[in-house]
Amino acid sequence: MSYSTFNRKHFDSMKEPMFFGENVNVARYDQQKHPIFEKLIEKQLSFFWRPEEVDLSTDRKDFQRLEEHEQHIFLSNLKYQTLLDSVQGRSPNVALLPIVSLPELETWIETWSFSETIHSRSYTHIIRNIVNDPTKIFDDIVNNEEITKRADSVSKYYDRLIEMVNLYNTMGLGTFHVPGKGDVEISMHALKKALYLTVASVNVLEAIRFYVSFACSFAFAERTLMEGNAKIIKLIARDEALHLTGTQHMLNLMASGKDDPEMAIIAAECKDEIRHIFIEAAEQEKEWASYLFKDGSMIGLNAQILGQYVEYISNVRMQAVGLDTHFETKHNPIPWINAWLVSDNVQVAPQEAEISSYLVGQIDNDLDESDFDDFDL
Amino acid sequence: MTSTSKVEHFQPELGEQTTPTQDKDQVHRVLLGKKQILVTEDEPLLIQLERAGIHVEYQCREGYCSSCSIKLLWGQVSYPFEPLAWVQSGYLLACCAIVKSDIEIAFFD
Ligand code: FES
Ligand SMILES: [Fe+2]
Ligand SMILES: [Fe+2]
């Protein structure tokens, strides 16, 4: 069945499954099968922020004062996050919009993916501020082996689903020969399985893969270094916490069978595979921590502690989607991180401040009270 | 805002069954392993556990991230607002759950 941008069929959208039912026609929200997705949209919109509102002027000086191995930690994390948000800024749209069947979920996917583009733009904001030649950093994302290894893991489920849906939309159900890939079977069961695995791998991306990087950013900020960056990471972490709830809802709704009975069967069949996706990602993140600290640790963090944190957070995320926990670590080894991750008191500079973001050095972040003595406030 | 949107109810397997009450000053026992913590219905469970020196994982503290999910072995809690996060059956979200009876909770096994 080919995709239609405005499906002319008459059907009751309240009876459609989340995915692989009718293509959405009227974008209406007066009746909703799963109202949670509109609540997520509202929350996401209330979180709206712009990278340019965050003052990064002291970060440049801080960065120059970091030791070389600390600069490596900082830049490597930025590269990895840039990769993750490059994927997330497009893939939910490309992979999920052609197969979604509920208006509220369709709009959540678009809202979600849009917020990722803010994250991507914030990395450019950060990088332009600390180095003179951003190209070197961006180019390394497609060259650096440690990063490209990860690019493969985060994109392979999306890419497979997209390929299968393309075949389904042009050829329908059946087995098709794809040059270079051999025979690809397109059945409803195979499509739904590819979808379920994709949503799980996205949950892992947003709920686990970001957290090593978050921890490092906040560890710098604990030492009052790179505080503008930490402010941006707080805003990103707040968005990501909402995104992971979105995929947890999708996974749990699928597994419950309440949305689509066939999905419950697939979820049960895939249980081991899903566990494997979580565990493999956790192992990769632990390896990433070792790569970050290969030339030296930073105060308050080392590869071992970060590895334990990855295990701990993976247990939390596995439990949230109904999986048994896997790792031995039952306590958070860096409990101070939660005070940074908490969303209250996230403040950006007031909009009136008109911070001209890239004019480095023009904005003085170091004013203290006395500097305002002459001002009538 | 005090209306109860959702009540989780598990029959106690141990101890006495308690009758939930609307009385705000009501104190309930929270059993956690060998510890017993007294809580009121005035505030969510998370902040009261923290005051008792117990570390609970959290992130948003607003019911949308599920980081504070804890096992509810028995007893009743309610949510003044329906949380955005999915609440697994047999679990509670500590940051926004109001304890409504004596309860027993557990972290990871
Ligand atoms: S801390 Fe986020 S749901 Fe409780
Ligand atoms: Fe993101
Ligand atoms: Fe995200």
mmCIF file of C-alpha atoms in Angstrom, chain A residues 368-376:
data_model
loop_
_atom_site.group_PDB
_atom_site.id
_atom_site.type_symbol
_atom_site.label_atom_id
_atom_site.label_comp_id
_atom_site.label_asym_id
_atom_site.label_seq_id
_atom_site.Cartn_x
_atom_site.Cartn_y
_atom_site.Cartn_z
ATOM 1 C CA ASP A 368 29.271 40.994 40.271
ATOM 2 C CA GLU A 369 26.762 42.973 42.265
ATOM 3 C CA SER A 370 29.013 46.001 42.615
ATOM 4 C CA ASP A 371 29.189 46.397 38.855
ATOM 5 C CA PHE A 372 25.531 47.355 38.977
ATOM 6 C CA ASP A 373 25.947 50.007 41.670
ATOM 7 C CA ASP A 374 25.553 52.790 39.155
ATOM 8 C CA PHE A 375 22.493 51.275 37.597
ATOM 9 C CA ASP A 376 19.026 52.176 38.629
#
